[in-house]
Amino acid sequence: MEYLDFGTIFFFVAAVVIFLQLRKVLGRRTGSERPPFNPYTSSRTAEVDDKTKPGDNVVSLPRRGEPKENQFEKVDTLAKPGTPLNDGLRAIQNADPAFDPVKFLEGSKMAYEMIVMSFADGDRKTLKSLLSREVFDGFVSAIADRESRGEKVQSSFVGINKAEITGAEMKGTEAHVTVRVVSELISATLDKDGTLIDGDKEAVAEVKDVWTYSRDTRSKDPNWKLVATEAED
């Protein structure tokens, strides 16, 4: 029998040691191991894992289609459950889960001020981005008529005293929300010679408007547009 030289024995022993160490660290496959972590599917896996042990730091997400707990909490803070307004807001939220009536109301107040001031300034570009085609045409027609007579409007927006959602409904895929706004405004219309012909340059007037905004819930565009205006006496 030939004798193994020292180098051969050394590498043989080293291979055995490495194998045993790897076996100790990696262990044996039993068939019950969890699959490797995949960032693209981990949350989806958590949705259907109903056997998660209490000690595991995993948050089970609601399955698609399951009603979320307190899903209509914000709707219920604005409208009493069981009322037509509450039903309408819930219908909109069902069509567009991203719809937040509280944030919408805040946004509508900012839009109101922008539209009022843009109309006074004759800012057609800003109005076009905030109004539906029909309302835009009406506003532009009034601005053009004013400009043709050489009239100018001097306005100062004081603030909004009250804003509330008074109506909500789905018309097909379009969501419609009506907002009643009570604001304070200083407004005066001057003729081409600078003579006051309407309003007051200093007095604060209370203005009451009922405006309706709309958005197609199928659209990727998150912006709402003003589709109807009504002045409240």
mmCIF file of C-alpha atoms in Angstrom:
data_model
loop_
_atom_site.group_PDB
_atom_site.id
_atom_site.type_symbol
_atom_site.label_atom_id
_atom_site.label_comp_id
_atom_site.label_asym_id
_atom_site.label_seq_id
_atom_site.Cartn_x
_atom_site.Cartn_y
_atom_site.Cartn_z
ATOM 1 C CA MET A 1 0.000 0.000 0.000
ATOM 2 C CA GLU A 2 1.309 3.341 -0.944
ATOM 3 C CA TYR A 3 1.712 5.906 1.808
ATOM 4 C CA LEU A 4 -0.119 9.195 1.433
ATOM 5 C CA ASP A 5 2.152 12.153 1.627
ATOM 6 C CA PHE A 6 1.628 14.823 4.266
ATOM 7 C CA GLY A 7 0.026 17.340 1.844
ATOM 8 C CA THR A 8 -2.684 14.898 0.734
ATOM 9 C CA ILE A 9 -3.591 14.004 4.337
ATOM 10 C CA PHE A 10 -3.719 17.678 5.287
ATOM 11 C CA PHE A 11 -6.175 18.603 2.551
ATOM 12 C CA PHE A 12 -8.305 15.520 3.246
ATOM 13 C CA VAL A 13 -8.634 16.394 6.948
ATOM 14 C CA ALA A 14 -9.349 20.045 6.105
ATOM 15 C CA ALA A 15 -12.162 19.033 3.747
ATOM 16 C CA VAL A 16 -13.777 16.833 6.423
ATOM 17 C CA VAL A 17 -13.594 19.614 9.023
ATOM 18 C CA ILE A 18 -15.105 22.158 6.649
ATOM 19 C CA PHE A 19 -17.919 19.752 5.746
ATOM 20 C CA LEU A 20 -18.772 19.123 9.416
ATOM 21 C CA GLN A 21 -18.751 22.865 10.197
ATOM 22 C CA LEU A 22 -21.046 23.658 7.299
ATOM 23 C CA ARG A 23 -23.389 20.873 8.333
ATOM 24 C CA LYS A 24 -23.526 22.299 11.870
ATOM 25 C CA VAL A 25 -24.194 25.855 10.681
ATOM 26 C CA LEU A 26 -26.633 25.145 7.855
ATOM 27 C CA GLY A 27 -28.354 22.115 9.326
ATOM 28 C CA ARG A 28 -30.424 19.638 7.382
ATOM 29 C CA ARG A 29 -33.415 20.398 5.167
ATOM 30 C CA THR A 30 -36.573 18.961 6.689
ATOM 31 C CA GLY A 31 -39.070 20.192 4.125
ATOM 32 C CA SER A 32 -40.689 22.667 6.552
ATOM 33 C CA GLU A 33 -38.279 25.571 6.109
ATOM 34 C CA ARG A 34 -39.689 29.031 5.306
ATOM 35 C CA PRO A 35 -38.950 30.186 1.751
ATOM 36 C CA PRO A 36 -36.266 32.831 1.243
ATOM 37 C CA PHE A 37 -37.370 36.440 1.890
ATOM 38 C CA ASN A 38 -38.706 38.126 -1.220
ATOM 39 C CA PRO A 39 -39.376 41.858 -0.903
ATOM 40 C CA TYR A 40 -41.940 41.735 -3.694
ATOM 41 C CA THR A 41 -44.115 39.066 -2.142
ATOM 42 C CA SER A 42 -43.486 39.279 1.596
ATOM 43 C CA SER A 43 -46.465 41.498 2.342
ATOM 44 C CA ARG A 44 -48.696 39.371 0.164
ATOM 45 C CA THR A 45 -47.581 36.262 2.050
ATOM 46 C CA ALA A 46 -48.395 37.933 5.347
ATOM 47 C CA GLU A 47 -51.938 38.549 4.142
ATOM 48 C CA VAL A 48 -52.740 34.853 3.875
ATOM 49 C CA ASP A 49 -50.684 33.522 6.787
ATOM 50 C CA ASP A 50 -53.353 32.674 9.353
ATOM 51 C CA LYS A 51 -51.068 30.420 11.384
ATOM 52 C CA THR A 52 -48.588 33.019 12.554
ATOM 53 C CA LYS A 53 -47.474 32.312 16.086
ATOM 54 C CA PRO A 54 -47.989 35.051 18.714
ATOM 55 C CA GLY A 55 -44.244 35.389 19.182
ATOM 56 C CA ASP A 56 -43.590 36.178 15.515
ATOM 57 C CA ASN A 57 -43.241 39.879 14.691
ATOM 58 C CA VAL A 58 -45.585 39.704 11.700
ATOM 59 C CA VAL A 59 -48.558 41.987 11.118
ATOM 60 C CA SER A 60 -51.363 40.235 9.246
ATOM 61 C CA LEU A 61 -52.892 42.570 6.660
ATOM 62 C CA PRO A 62 -56.580 42.401 5.712
ATOM 63 C CA ARG A 63 -57.322 40.345 2.626
ATOM 64 C CA ARG A 64 -58.469 42.145 -0.496
ATOM 65 C CA GLY A 65 -62.197 42.592 -0.347
ATOM 66 C CA GLU A 66 -62.456 42.380 3.443
ATOM 67 C CA PRO A 67 -63.932 45.499 5.090
ATOM 68 C CA LYS A 68 -61.310 47.405 7.036
ATOM 69 C CA GLU A 69 -61.974 48.138 10.669
ATOM 70 C CA ASN A 70 -63.268 51.722 11.083
ATOM 71 C CA GLN A 71 -63.091 52.182 7.310
ATOM 72 C CA PHE A 72 -65.754 54.906 7.448
ATOM 73 C CA GLU A 73 -64.564 56.545 10.662
ATOM 74 C CA LYS A 74 -63.844 59.899 9.016
ATOM 75 C CA VAL A 75 -67.093 59.782 7.066
ATOM 76 C CA ASP A 76 -69.002 59.229 10.305
ATOM 77 C CA THR A 77 -67.334 62.267 11.893
ATOM 78 C CA LEU A 78 -68.742 64.504 9.157
ATOM 79 C CA ALA A 79 -72.164 62.938 8.652
ATOM 80 C CA LYS A 80 -74.403 60.942 10.956
ATOM 81 C CA PRO A 81 -74.554 57.244 9.975
ATOM 82 C CA GLY A 82 -77.784 56.332 8.216
ATOM 83 C CA THR A 83 -78.275 59.761 6.627
ATOM 84 C CA PRO A 84 -78.252 60.327 2.841
ATOM 85 C CA LEU A 85 -75.038 62.359 3.189
ATOM 86 C CA ASN A 86 -73.285 59.552 5.074
ATOM 87 C CA ASP A 87 -74.491 57.002 2.526
ATOM 88 C CA GLY A 88 -73.222 59.176 -0.318
ATOM 89 C CA LEU A 89 -69.791 59.665 1.232
ATOM 90 C CA ARG A 90 -69.508 55.935 1.895
ATOM 91 C CA ALA A 91 -70.410 55.191 -1.719
ATOM 92 C CA ILE A 92 -67.623 57.511 -2.891
ATOM 93 C CA GLN A 93 -65.116 55.915 -0.527
ATOM 94 C CA ASN A 94 -66.119 52.456 -1.762
ATOM 95 C CA ALA A 95 -65.486 53.589 -5.348
ATOM 96 C CA ASP A 96 -62.252 55.352 -4.392
ATOM 97 C CA PRO A 97 -60.624 53.980 -1.195
ATOM 98 C CA ALA A 98 -58.154 56.892 -1.244
ATOM 99 C CA PHE A 99 -60.983 59.402 -0.756
ATOM 100 C CA ASP A 100 -60.644 61.199 2.573
ATOM 101 C CA PRO A 101 -63.629 63.496 3.251
ATOM 102 C CA VAL A 102 -61.764 65.496 5.896
ATOM 103 C CA LYS A 103 -58.819 66.245 3.595
ATOM 104 C CA PHE A 104 -61.237 66.896 0.746
ATOM 105 C CA LEU A 105 -63.024 69.562 2.782
ATOM 106 C CA GLU A 106 -59.727 71.275 3.585
ATOM 107 C CA GLY A 107 -58.721 71.147 -0.073
ATOM 108 C CA SER A 108 -62.066 72.562 -1.166
ATOM 109 C CA LYS A 109 -61.520 75.623 1.045
ATOM 110 C CA MET A 110 -58.168 76.312 -0.614
ATOM 111 C CA ALA A 111 -59.729 75.792 -4.051
ATOM 112 C CA TYR A 112 -62.546 78.186 -3.147
ATOM 113 C CA GLU A 113 -60.144 81.003 -2.333
ATOM 114 C CA MET A 114 -58.064 80.346 -5.458
ATOM 115 C CA ILE A 115 -61.120 80.377 -7.713
ATOM 116 C CA VAL A 116 -62.635 83.526 -6.177
ATOM 117 C CA MET A 117 -59.378 85.458 -6.466
ATOM 118 C CA SER A 118 -58.536 84.106 -9.918
ATOM 119 C CA PHE A 119 -61.946 85.234 -11.189
ATOM 120 C CA ALA A 120 -61.404 88.702 -9.749
ATOM 121 C CA ASP A 121 -57.939 88.892 -11.335
ATOM 122 C CA GLY A 122 -59.072 87.440 -14.653
ATOM 123 C CA ASP A 123 -56.570 84.582 -14.292
ATOM 124 C CA ARG A 124 -57.882 82.195 -16.938
ATOM 125 C CA LYS A 125 -54.958 79.758 -16.650
ATOM 126 C CA THR A 126 -55.578 78.996 -12.982
ATOM 127 C CA LEU A 127 -59.331 78.789 -13.503
ATOM 128 C CA LYS A 128 -58.943 76.267 -16.309
ATOM 129 C CA SER A 129 -57.146 73.833 -14.013
ATOM 130 C CA LEU A 130 -59.847 74.065 -11.328
ATOM 131 C CA LEU A 131 -63.113 74.263 -13.281
ATOM 132 C CA SER A 132 -65.081 71.920 -15.489
ATOM 133 C CA ARG A 133 -65.428 72.933 -19.127
ATOM 134 C CA GLU A 134 -68.956 74.301 -18.678
ATOM 135 C CA VAL A 135 -68.167 76.348 -15.565
ATOM 136 C CA PHE A 136 -64.913 77.591 -17.094
ATOM 137 C CA ASP A 137 -66.748 78.853 -20.180
ATOM 138 C CA GLY A 138 -69.205 80.734 -17.964
ATOM 139 C CA PHE A 139 -66.452 82.343 -15.881
ATOM 140 C CA VAL A 140 -64.399 83.314 -18.937
ATOM 141 C CA SER A 141 -67.466 84.817 -20.605
ATOM 142 C CA ALA A 142 -68.091 87.011 -17.532
ATOM 143 C CA ILE A 143 -64.418 88.060 -17.416
ATOM 144 C CA ALA A 144 -64.403 88.931 -21.118
ATOM 145 C CA ASP A 145 -67.608 90.946 -20.751
ATOM 146 C CA ARG A 146 -66.083 92.853 -17.831
ATOM 147 C CA GLU A 147 -62.872 93.523 -19.733
ATOM 148 C CA SER A 148 -64.774 94.734 -22.805
ATOM 149 C CA ARG A 149 -66.254 97.538 -20.679
ATOM 150 C CA GLY A 150 -62.873 98.379 -19.187
ATOM 151 C CA GLU A 151 -63.994 97.413 -15.691
ATOM 152 C CA LYS A 152 -61.690 96.114 -12.990
ATOM 153 C CA VAL A 153 -62.366 94.204 -9.796
ATOM 154 C CA GLN A 154 -60.418 94.905 -6.628
ATOM 155 C CA SER A 155 -60.785 92.017 -4.170
ATOM 156 C CA SER A 156 -59.275 90.995 -0.866
ATOM 157 C CA PHE A 157 -60.073 87.595 0.557
ATOM 158 C CA VAL A 158 -60.547 87.882 4.323
ATOM 159 C CA GLY A 159 -61.220 84.250 5.170
ATOM 160 C CA ILE A 160 -63.697 81.399 5.475
ATOM 161 C CA ASN A 161 -65.981 81.388 8.497
ATOM 162 C CA LYS A 162 -67.584 78.041 7.788
ATOM 163 C CA ALA A 163 -67.309 75.205 5.292
ATOM 164 C CA GLU A 164 -69.306 71.986 5.385
ATOM 165 C CA ILE A 165 -70.116 69.116 3.054
ATOM 166 C CA THR A 166 -73.860 69.165 2.397
ATOM 167 C CA GLY A 167 -74.211 66.573 -0.357
ATOM 168 C CA ALA A 168 -72.423 63.568 -1.831
ATOM 169 C CA GLU A 169 -73.335 60.986 -4.434
ATOM 170 C CA MET A 170 -72.007 58.717 -7.152
ATOM 171 C CA LYS A 171 -73.254 59.259 -10.694
ATOM 172 C CA GLY A 172 -71.959 56.258 -12.545
ATOM 173 C CA THR A 173 -68.194 56.401 -11.978
ATOM 174 C CA GLU A 174 -68.218 60.112 -11.143
ATOM 175 C CA ALA A 175 -68.146 61.275 -7.536
ATOM 176 C CA HIS A 176 -69.976 64.517 -6.730
ATOM 177 C CA VAL A 177 -69.499 66.409 -3.469
ATOM 178 C CA THR A 178 -71.322 69.633 -2.595
ATOM 179 C CA VAL A 179 -69.790 72.117 -0.155
ATOM 180 C CA ARG A 180 -71.456 75.114 1.479
ATOM 181 C CA VAL A 181 -69.014 77.942 2.186
ATOM 182 C CA VAL A 182 -69.546 81.099 4.230
ATOM 183 C CA SER A 183 -66.688 83.523 3.557
ATOM 184 C CA GLU A 184 -65.760 87.151 4.073
ATOM 185 C CA LEU A 185 -64.588 89.228 1.148
ATOM 186 C CA ILE A 186 -63.807 92.840 0.339
ATOM 187 C CA SER A 187 -64.735 93.460 -3.288
ATOM 188 C CA ALA A 188 -65.218 96.527 -5.439
ATOM 189 C CA THR A 189 -65.858 96.903 -9.165
ATOM 190 C CA LEU A 190 -64.492 100.020 -10.848
ATOM 191 C CA ASP A 191 -65.279 101.363 -14.295
ATOM 192 C CA LYS A 192 -62.612 102.393 -16.820
ATOM 193 C CA ASP A 193 -62.330 105.814 -15.124
ATOM 194 C CA GLY A 194 -61.771 104.259 -11.689
ATOM 195 C CA THR A 195 -65.238 105.135 -10.427
ATOM 196 C CA LEU A 196 -66.847 102.681 -8.015
ATOM 197 C CA ILE A 197 -69.863 101.031 -9.643
ATOM 198 C CA ASP A 198 -70.402 98.038 -7.374
ATOM 199 C CA GLY A 199 -69.306 96.775 -3.965
ATOM 200 C CA ASP A 200 -67.150 98.591 -1.451
ATOM 201 C CA LYS A 201 -63.413 99.198 -1.246
ATOM 202 C CA GLU A 202 -63.293 98.843 2.529
ATOM 203 C CA ALA A 203 -66.377 97.076 3.858
ATOM 204 C CA VAL A 204 -66.203 93.347 4.535
ATOM 205 C CA ALA A 205 -69.100 91.464 2.982
ATOM 206 C CA GLU A 206 -70.295 88.003 3.958
ATOM 207 C CA VAL A 207 -70.665 85.690 0.982
ATOM 208 C CA LYS A 208 -72.529 82.368 0.999
ATOM 209 C CA ASP A 209 -71.897 79.897 -1.819
ATOM 210 C CA VAL A 210 -72.878 76.317 -2.527
ATOM 211 C CA TRP A 211 -70.375 74.686 -4.867
ATOM 212 C CA THR A 212 -70.256 71.165 -6.242
ATOM 213 C CA TYR A 213 -67.022 69.394 -7.165
ATOM 214 C CA SER A 214 -66.664 66.253 -9.260
ATOM 215 C CA ARG A 215 -64.062 63.633 -10.112
ATOM 216 C CA ASP A 216 -64.084 60.447 -12.197
ATOM 217 C CA THR A 217 -63.042 57.711 -9.766
ATOM 218 C CA ARG A 218 -61.543 55.692 -12.641
ATOM 219 C CA SER A 219 -59.122 58.482 -13.521
ATOM 220 C CA LYS A 220 -55.521 58.519 -12.323
ATOM 221 C CA ASP A 221 -55.828 62.293 -11.964
ATOM 222 C CA PRO A 222 -56.528 62.916 -8.249
ATOM 223 C CA ASN A 223 -57.776 66.476 -8.791
ATOM 224 C CA TRP A 224 -61.409 67.511 -8.384
ATOM 225 C CA LYS A 225 -63.043 70.186 -10.515
ATOM 226 C CA LEU A 226 -65.828 72.644 -9.819
ATOM 227 C CA VAL A 227 -68.883 71.603 -11.836
ATOM 228 C CA ALA A 228 -71.667 73.775 -10.377
ATOM 229 C CA THR A 229 -72.007 77.055 -8.448
ATOM 230 C CA GLU A 230 -74.931 78.569 -6.623
ATOM 231 C CA ALA A 231 -75.113 81.723 -4.527
ATOM 232 C CA GLU A 232 -77.120 81.393 -1.335
ATOM 233 C CA ASP A 233 -79.307 84.340 -0.373
#
